[in-house]
Amino acid sequence: MALRHAVLAALLDGEFSGYQLAKAFDAGVANFWHALPQQLYAELTKLEADGLVAGRQVIQETRPNKRLFHVTDEGLAELERFAATAAKPSFIRDDLLVKVQAVDRIDAAPVIEQLTARARTAAAKAEILEQLAARLRGGRDEAEFLAHGSRLGPYLTCLRGLAFERETRDWCERSAAVLQARYDDGEQS
């Protein structure tokens, strides 16, 4: 997947400025595709040049003018093409896992600290995603929303992000506890 597809998918919810897109990206899309704001602005420029999004200038009296972007019919066709192609399997590439792999031969203390910090970060992200899921449901329980709610895609990707963050939190907490117990027993270097 290219960043262009993630941007097009994020713009399906309406018309956004680059700033609003970055905020929306951070709140939803970032749980499966990370991008810096400057990457989003550059991608919007490319998408507009390719005719996949259209922008319009909004004159503001007390603020600088802004451009709002929306997906064009060509952009929607591009998303259709992308959706029809086979998805590549995902994989994990994580420097913390390399450190855990080597923990039997290195000082475990900094690895334990990093696992603990990662668990806290994952817990905080899970809390944000839980709030996002509730907001997306709009007061409905999950079964009702899944059966009748609109914009099911963002909800399902939110659930995937939530499961990922919870699993990361749980694994980091467990690994840190196992290593700490061994470290306390004097078995680690």
CSV table of C-alpha atoms in Angstrom, one decimal:
chain,number,residue,atom,x,y,z
A,1,MET,CA,0.0,0.0,0.0
A,2,ALA,CA,1.2,3.5,-0.8
A,3,LEU,CA,0.5,6.5,1.3
A,4,ARG,CA,-1.7,7.7,-1.5
A,5,HIS,CA,-4.3,5.0,-0.7
A,6,ALA,CA,-4.3,5.8,3.0
A,7,VAL,CA,-4.9,9.5,2.2
A,8,LEU,CA,-7.6,8.7,-0.2
A,9,ALA,CA,-9.3,6.5,2.3
A,10,ALA,CA,-9.1,9.2,5.0
A,11,LEU,CA,-10.6,11.7,2.7
A,12,LEU,CA,-13.7,9.5,2.2
A,13,ASP,CA,-15.2,11.0,5.3
A,14,GLY,CA,-15.5,14.5,3.8
A,15,GLU,CA,-13.6,17.5,2.7
A,16,PHE,CA,-10.5,18.3,4.8
A,17,SER,CA,-7.7,20.8,4.8
A,18,GLY,CA,-4.2,19.5,5.2
A,19,TYR,CA,-4.2,20.3,8.9
A,20,GLN,CA,-7.6,18.6,9.4
A,21,LEU,CA,-6.4,15.6,7.4
A,22,ALA,CA,-3.3,15.3,9.6
A,23,LYS,CA,-5.6,15.4,12.7
A,24,ALA,CA,-8.0,12.8,11.2
A,25,PHE,CA,-5.0,10.7,10.2
A,26,ASP,CA,-3.6,10.8,13.7
A,27,ALA,CA,-7.0,9.8,15.2
A,28,GLY,CA,-7.8,6.9,12.9
A,29,VAL,CA,-5.6,5.9,10.1
A,30,ALA,CA,-2.4,6.2,12.1
A,31,ASN,CA,-3.2,2.9,13.9
A,32,PHE,CA,-2.4,1.1,10.6
A,33,TRP,CA,-0.4,3.6,8.6
A,34,HIS,CA,2.0,6.2,10.0
A,35,ALA,CA,2.8,9.4,8.2
A,36,LEU,CA,4.2,12.7,9.3
A,37,PRO,CA,2.2,15.9,8.5
A,38,GLN,CA,4.7,17.1,5.9
A,39,GLN,CA,4.4,13.7,4.1
A,40,LEU,CA,0.6,14.2,4.0
A,41,TYR,CA,0.9,17.7,2.6
A,42,ALA,CA,3.3,16.4,-0.1
A,43,GLU,CA,1.0,13.5,-0.9
A,44,LEU,CA,-2.0,15.9,-1.2
A,45,THR,CA,-0.1,17.9,-3.8
A,46,LYS,CA,0.7,14.7,-5.8
A,47,LEU,CA,-2.8,13.4,-5.6
A,48,GLU,CA,-4.2,16.8,-6.8
A,49,ALA,CA,-1.7,16.8,-9.7
A,50,ASP,CA,-2.8,13.2,-10.6
A,51,GLY,CA,-6.5,14.3,-10.5
A,52,LEU,CA,-7.3,11.9,-7.6
A,53,VAL,CA,-8.3,14.7,-5.2
A,54,ALA,CA,-9.6,18.2,-5.9
A,55,GLY,CA,-8.9,21.2,-3.8
A,56,ARG,CA,-10.6,24.5,-3.4
A,57,GLN,CA,-9.5,27.7,-1.7
A,58,VAL,CA,-11.5,28.9,1.3
A,59,ILE,CA,-11.0,32.6,2.1
A,60,GLN,CA,-11.0,33.3,5.8
A,61,GLU,CA,-11.2,36.8,7.2
A,62,THR,CA,-9.3,36.5,10.4
A,63,ARG,CA,-7.1,33.6,9.5
A,64,PRO,CA,-4.9,32.6,6.6
A,65,ASN,CA,-6.8,31.1,3.7
A,66,LYS,CA,-6.9,27.4,3.5
A,67,ARG,CA,-7.4,24.7,0.9
A,68,LEU,CA,-10.0,21.9,1.3
A,69,PHE,CA,-9.6,18.6,-0.5
A,70,HIS,CA,-12.0,15.9,-1.4
A,71,VAL,CA,-11.7,12.6,-3.4
A,72,THR,CA,-12.6,12.8,-7.1
A,73,ASP,CA,-14.3,10.1,-9.1
A,74,GLU,CA,-10.8,9.2,-10.4
A,75,GLY,CA,-9.6,8.9,-6.8
A,76,LEU,CA,-12.5,6.6,-5.9
A,77,ALA,CA,-11.7,4.5,-9.0
A,78,GLU,CA,-8.1,4.3,-7.8
A,79,LEU,CA,-9.3,3.1,-4.4
A,80,GLU,CA,-11.5,0.5,-6.2
A,81,ARG,CA,-8.4,-0.7,-8.1
A,82,PHE,CA,-6.4,-0.9,-5.0
A,83,ALA,CA,-9.1,-2.8,-3.1
A,84,ALA,CA,-9.3,-5.3,-5.9
A,85,THR,CA,-5.5,-6.2,-5.7
A,86,ALA,CA,-4.3,-8.9,-3.3
A,87,ALA,CA,-3.1,-7.6,0.0
A,88,LYS,CA,0.5,-8.5,1.0
A,89,PRO,CA,0.9,-10.3,4.3
A,90,SER,CA,1.9,-8.0,7.2
A,91,PHE,CA,5.1,-8.6,9.2
A,92,ILE,CA,6.6,-7.3,12.4
A,93,ARG,CA,9.8,-5.1,12.2
A,94,ASP,CA,10.5,-3.9,15.7
A,95,ASP,CA,13.8,-2.9,17.3
A,96,LEU,CA,12.5,-3.8,20.7
A,97,LEU,CA,12.0,-7.4,19.6
A,98,VAL,CA,15.6,-7.5,18.5
A,99,LYS,CA,16.7,-6.4,22.0
A,100,VAL,CA,14.5,-9.0,23.7
A,101,GLN,CA,15.9,-11.6,21.3
A,102,ALA,CA,19.4,-10.7,22.6
A,103,VAL,CA,18.4,-10.2,26.3
A,104,ASP,CA,20.1,-13.5,27.4
A,105,ARG,CA,23.5,-12.0,26.6
A,106,ILE,CA,23.1,-8.3,27.4
A,107,ASP,CA,22.0,-6.3,30.4
A,108,ALA,CA,18.3,-6.8,30.8
A,109,ALA,CA,17.6,-3.7,32.9
A,110,PRO,CA,17.3,-1.2,29.9
A,111,VAL,CA,15.3,-3.8,28.0
A,112,ILE,CA,12.9,-4.1,30.9
A,113,GLU,CA,12.6,-0.3,31.1
A,114,GLN,CA,11.8,-0.2,27.4
A,115,LEU,CA,9.2,-2.9,27.6
A,116,THR,CA,7.6,-1.1,30.5
A,117,ALA,CA,7.6,2.2,28.6
A,118,ARG,CA,6.2,0.4,25.5
A,119,ALA,CA,3.4,-1.2,27.6
A,120,ARG,CA,2.4,2.3,28.9
A,121,THR,CA,2.4,3.7,25.4
A,122,ALA,CA,0.3,0.9,24.1
A,123,ALA,CA,-2.1,1.2,27.0
A,124,ALA,CA,-2.5,4.9,26.3
A,125,LYS,CA,-3.1,4.2,22.6
A,126,ALA,CA,-5.6,1.5,23.5
A,127,GLU,CA,-7.5,4.0,25.6
A,128,ILE,CA,-7.6,6.5,22.8
A,129,LEU,CA,-8.8,3.8,20.4
A,130,GLU,CA,-11.5,2.7,22.9
A,131,GLN,CA,-12.8,6.3,22.9
A,132,LEU,CA,-12.7,6.5,19.1
A,133,ALA,CA,-14.6,3.2,18.8
A,134,ALA,CA,-17.3,4.6,21.2
A,135,ARG,CA,-17.5,7.8,19.3
A,136,LEU,CA,-17.8,5.9,16.0
A,137,ARG,CA,-20.6,3.8,17.4
A,138,GLY,CA,-22.5,6.9,18.4
A,139,GLY,CA,-24.2,5.5,21.5
A,140,ARG,CA,-25.1,2.2,20.0
A,141,ASP,CA,-23.8,-1.1,21.4
A,142,GLU,CA,-21.3,-2.9,19.2
A,143,ALA,CA,-23.6,-5.6,17.9
A,144,GLU,CA,-26.2,-3.0,16.8
A,145,PHE,CA,-23.5,-0.8,15.2
A,146,LEU,CA,-21.9,-3.8,13.3
A,147,ALA,CA,-25.3,-4.8,12.0
A,148,HIS,CA,-26.7,-1.3,11.1
A,149,GLY,CA,-24.0,1.4,11.5
A,150,SER,CA,-22.6,3.5,8.8
A,151,ARG,CA,-18.9,3.9,8.0
A,152,LEU,CA,-18.1,0.3,9.1
A,153,GLY,CA,-14.6,0.5,7.7
A,154,PRO,CA,-13.2,3.0,10.1
A,155,TYR,CA,-14.7,1.1,13.0
A,156,LEU,CA,-13.2,-2.2,11.9
A,157,THR,CA,-9.8,-0.7,11.5
A,158,CYS,CA,-10.2,0.9,14.9
A,159,LEU,CA,-10.9,-2.5,16.4
A,160,ARG,CA,-7.8,-3.9,14.7
A,161,GLY,CA,-5.7,-1.1,16.1
A,162,LEU,CA,-7.3,-1.7,19.6
A,163,ALA,CA,-6.5,-5.4,19.5
A,164,PHE,CA,-2.9,-4.7,18.4
A,165,GLU,CA,-2.3,-2.2,21.2
A,166,ARG,CA,-3.9,-4.4,23.8
A,167,GLU,CA,-1.8,-7.4,22.7
A,168,THR,CA,1.4,-5.2,22.6
A,169,ARG,CA,0.6,-3.9,26.2
A,170,ASP,CA,0.0,-7.5,27.5
A,171,TRP,CA,3.1,-8.9,25.8
A,172,CYS,CA,5.3,-6.1,27.0
A,173,GLU,CA,4.0,-6.3,30.6
A,174,ARG,CA,4.4,-10.1,30.7
A,175,SER,CA,7.9,-10.0,29.1
A,176,ALA,CA,9.1,-7.3,31.5
A,177,ALA,CA,7.7,-9.3,34.5
A,178,VAL,CA,9.4,-12.5,33.3
A,179,LEU,CA,12.7,-10.7,32.7
A,180,GLN,CA,12.5,-8.8,36.0
A,181,ALA,CA,11.9,-12.0,38.0
A,182,ARG,CA,14.9,-13.6,36.3
A,183,TYR,CA,17.0,-10.4,36.8
A,184,ASP,CA,16.0,-10.3,40.5
A,185,ASP,CA,17.0,-13.9,40.9
A,186,GLY,CA,20.5,-13.0,39.6
A,187,GLU,CA,20.2,-15.1,36.4
A,188,GLN,CA,20.7,-12.1,34.0
A,189,SER,CA,23.9,-10.3,33.2
